Coordinates of C-alpha atoms in Angstrom, one line a residue:
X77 CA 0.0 0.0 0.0
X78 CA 1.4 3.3 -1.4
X79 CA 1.4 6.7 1.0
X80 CA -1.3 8.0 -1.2
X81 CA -3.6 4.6 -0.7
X82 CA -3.0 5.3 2.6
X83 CA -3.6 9.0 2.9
X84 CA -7.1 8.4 1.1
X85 CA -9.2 7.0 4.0
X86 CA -8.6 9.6 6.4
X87 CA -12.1 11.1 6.1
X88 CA -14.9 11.2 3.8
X89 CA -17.2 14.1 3.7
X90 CA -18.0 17.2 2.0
X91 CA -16.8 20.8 3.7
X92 CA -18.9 23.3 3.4
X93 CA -19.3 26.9 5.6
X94 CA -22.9 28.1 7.0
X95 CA -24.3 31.0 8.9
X96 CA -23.6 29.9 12.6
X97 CA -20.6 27.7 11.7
X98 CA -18.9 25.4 9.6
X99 CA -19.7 21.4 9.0
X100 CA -19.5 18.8 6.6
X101 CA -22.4 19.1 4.2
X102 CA -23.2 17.5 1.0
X103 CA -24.5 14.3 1.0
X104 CA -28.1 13.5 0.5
X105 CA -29.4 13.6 3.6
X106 CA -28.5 17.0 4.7
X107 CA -30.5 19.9 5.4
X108 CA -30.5 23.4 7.0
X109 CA -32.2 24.3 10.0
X110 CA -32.0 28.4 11.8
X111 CA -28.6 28.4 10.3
X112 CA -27.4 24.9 11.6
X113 CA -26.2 22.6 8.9
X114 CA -27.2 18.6 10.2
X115 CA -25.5 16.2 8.2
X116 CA -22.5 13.7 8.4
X117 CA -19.8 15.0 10.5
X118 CA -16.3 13.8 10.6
X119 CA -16.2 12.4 14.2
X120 CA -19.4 9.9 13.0
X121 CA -18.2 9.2 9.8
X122 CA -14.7 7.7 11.4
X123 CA -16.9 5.5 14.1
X124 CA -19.7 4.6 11.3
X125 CA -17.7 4.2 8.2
X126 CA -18.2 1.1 6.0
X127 CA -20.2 -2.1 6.2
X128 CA -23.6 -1.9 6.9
X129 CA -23.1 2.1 8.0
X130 CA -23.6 3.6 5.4
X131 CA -21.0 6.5 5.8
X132 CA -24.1 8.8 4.1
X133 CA -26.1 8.7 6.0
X134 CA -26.1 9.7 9.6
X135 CA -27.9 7.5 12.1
X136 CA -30.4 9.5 14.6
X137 CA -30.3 9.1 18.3
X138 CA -32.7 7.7 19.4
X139 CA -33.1 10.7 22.3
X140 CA -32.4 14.4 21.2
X141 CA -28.7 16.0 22.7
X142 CA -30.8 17.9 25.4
X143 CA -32.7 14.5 26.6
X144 CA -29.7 12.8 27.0
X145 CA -27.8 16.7 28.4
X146 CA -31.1 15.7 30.8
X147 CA -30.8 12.4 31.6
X148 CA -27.1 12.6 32.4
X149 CA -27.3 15.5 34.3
X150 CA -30.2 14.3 37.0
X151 CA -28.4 10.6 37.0
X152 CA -25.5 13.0 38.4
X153 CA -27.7 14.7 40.8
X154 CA -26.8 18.2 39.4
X155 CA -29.1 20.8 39.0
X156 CA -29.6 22.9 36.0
X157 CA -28.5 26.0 37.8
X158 CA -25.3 24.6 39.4
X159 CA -24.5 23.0 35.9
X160 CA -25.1 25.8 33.7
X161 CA -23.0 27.8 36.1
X162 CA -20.4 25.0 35.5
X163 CA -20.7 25.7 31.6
X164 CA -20.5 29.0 31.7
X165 CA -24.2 29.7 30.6
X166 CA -27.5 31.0 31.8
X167 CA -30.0 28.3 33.2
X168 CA -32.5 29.6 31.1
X169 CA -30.5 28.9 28.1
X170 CA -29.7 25.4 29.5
X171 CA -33.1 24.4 30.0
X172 CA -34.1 25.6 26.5
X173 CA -31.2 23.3 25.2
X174 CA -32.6 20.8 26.9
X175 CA -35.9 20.7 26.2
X176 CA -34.8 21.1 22.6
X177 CA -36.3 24.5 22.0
X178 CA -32.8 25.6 21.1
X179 CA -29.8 24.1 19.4
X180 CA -26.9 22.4 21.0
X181 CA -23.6 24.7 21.9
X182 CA -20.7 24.9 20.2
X183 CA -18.3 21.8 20.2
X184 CA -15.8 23.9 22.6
X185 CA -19.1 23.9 25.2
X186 CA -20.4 20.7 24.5
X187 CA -16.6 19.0 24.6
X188 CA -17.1 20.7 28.5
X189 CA -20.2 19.1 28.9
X190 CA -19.4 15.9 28.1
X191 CA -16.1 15.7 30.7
X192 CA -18.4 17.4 33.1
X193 CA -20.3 14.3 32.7
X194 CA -17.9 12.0 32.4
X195 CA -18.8 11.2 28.4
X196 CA -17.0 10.8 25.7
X197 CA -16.6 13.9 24.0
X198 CA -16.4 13.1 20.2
X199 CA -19.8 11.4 20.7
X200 CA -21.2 14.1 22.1
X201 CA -20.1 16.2 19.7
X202 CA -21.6 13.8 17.3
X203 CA -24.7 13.9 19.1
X204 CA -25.3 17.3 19.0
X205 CA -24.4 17.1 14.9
X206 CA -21.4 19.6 15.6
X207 CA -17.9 19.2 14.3
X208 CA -14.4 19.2 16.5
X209 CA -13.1 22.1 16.5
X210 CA -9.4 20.4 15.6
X211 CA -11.2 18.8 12.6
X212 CA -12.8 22.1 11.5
X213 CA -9.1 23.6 11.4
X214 CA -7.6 20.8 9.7
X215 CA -10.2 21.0 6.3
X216 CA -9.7 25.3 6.7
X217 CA -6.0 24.4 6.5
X218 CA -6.3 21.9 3.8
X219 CA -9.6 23.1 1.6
X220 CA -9.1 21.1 -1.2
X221 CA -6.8 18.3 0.1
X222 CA -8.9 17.1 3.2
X223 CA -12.5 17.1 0.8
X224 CA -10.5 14.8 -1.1
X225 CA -8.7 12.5 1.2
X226 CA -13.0 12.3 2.9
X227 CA -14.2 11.5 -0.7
X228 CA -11.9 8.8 -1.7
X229 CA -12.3 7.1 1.7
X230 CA -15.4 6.3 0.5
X231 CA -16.5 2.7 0.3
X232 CA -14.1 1.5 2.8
X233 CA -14.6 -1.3 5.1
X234 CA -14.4 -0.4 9.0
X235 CA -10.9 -3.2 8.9
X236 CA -9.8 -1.4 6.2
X237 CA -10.5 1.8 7.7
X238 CA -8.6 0.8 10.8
X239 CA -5.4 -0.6 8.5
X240 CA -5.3 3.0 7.1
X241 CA -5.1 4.9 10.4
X242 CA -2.3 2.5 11.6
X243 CA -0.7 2.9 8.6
X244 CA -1.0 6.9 9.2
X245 CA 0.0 6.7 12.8
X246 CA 3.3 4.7 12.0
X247 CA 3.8 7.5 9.2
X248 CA 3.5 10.7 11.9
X249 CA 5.5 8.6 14.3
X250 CA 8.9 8.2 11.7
X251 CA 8.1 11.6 10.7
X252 CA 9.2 13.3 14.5

């Protein structure tokens, strides 16, 4: 395997730029909402790709971000104000989030949220359809290479998938 075979499969998505931020947009089931673009995003395509996962299509929680913001939050015996204060937001705005009558923060805040918690951040970032900040820099760095490298990953099988990002790991490693 050839350094470009293995440069292919690091992600496969469409960048694009909207009003209230940036995300990967393009496939066909995206769609707008108040500014908000909700399609694929890199951190679920790397956990979804291949197989039966179809790396187009993004799989819907069963429970919105805020129920599960909710859920967590009461299992920790929190309340609201004490963890919106912890956040650095107002409780209103908290318990609009989490009654979904406003979107999810920013990756930065939800990234906060989720160690608050004790979650794994990349899904929640997933979960409220937001991209990582580090992964938002990365495709603004590299606006036509990094579209490419997501496009061409297409098709891959999740073993594949994992055989490329060794292979890229043992590349950055001889490269220090």
């Amino acid at each position: 395997m050839g350094t470009r075979d293995i440069m292919i499969a690091v992600f496969s998505a469409h960048y694009t730029s909207r009003v209230g931020g940036s995300c990967f947009c393009g496939f066909p089931e995206e769609k707008a909402v108040d500014g908000d673009c909700h399609a694929l995003d890199a951190v679920d395509f790397g956990r979804r790709f291949g197989g039966e996962a179809c790396a187009m299509k993004k799989a819907r929680s069963a429970q919105s971000f805020g129920a599960v913001l909710r859920q967590k939050r009461t299992a920790k015996k929190i309340t609201l104000r004490k963890f919106a204060e912890m956040i650095g937001v107002s409780a209103t705005y908290l318990s609009q989030v989490e009654q979904d009558h406003f979107a999810p923060p920013t990756a930065d805040r939800v990234t906060k949220i989720a160690e608050l918690l004790g979650e794994d951040p990349d899904e929640w970032i997933r979960l409220a359809d937001r991209v990582p900040d580090d992964v938002d820099v990365m495709v603004r760095q590299h606006p036509k290479d990094m579209p490419e490298l997501m496009r061409l990953a297409t098709g891959l099988s999740p073993k594949q998938f994992e055989i490329i990002k060794e292979q890229i790991r043992k590349m950055k490693k001889r490269g220090k």
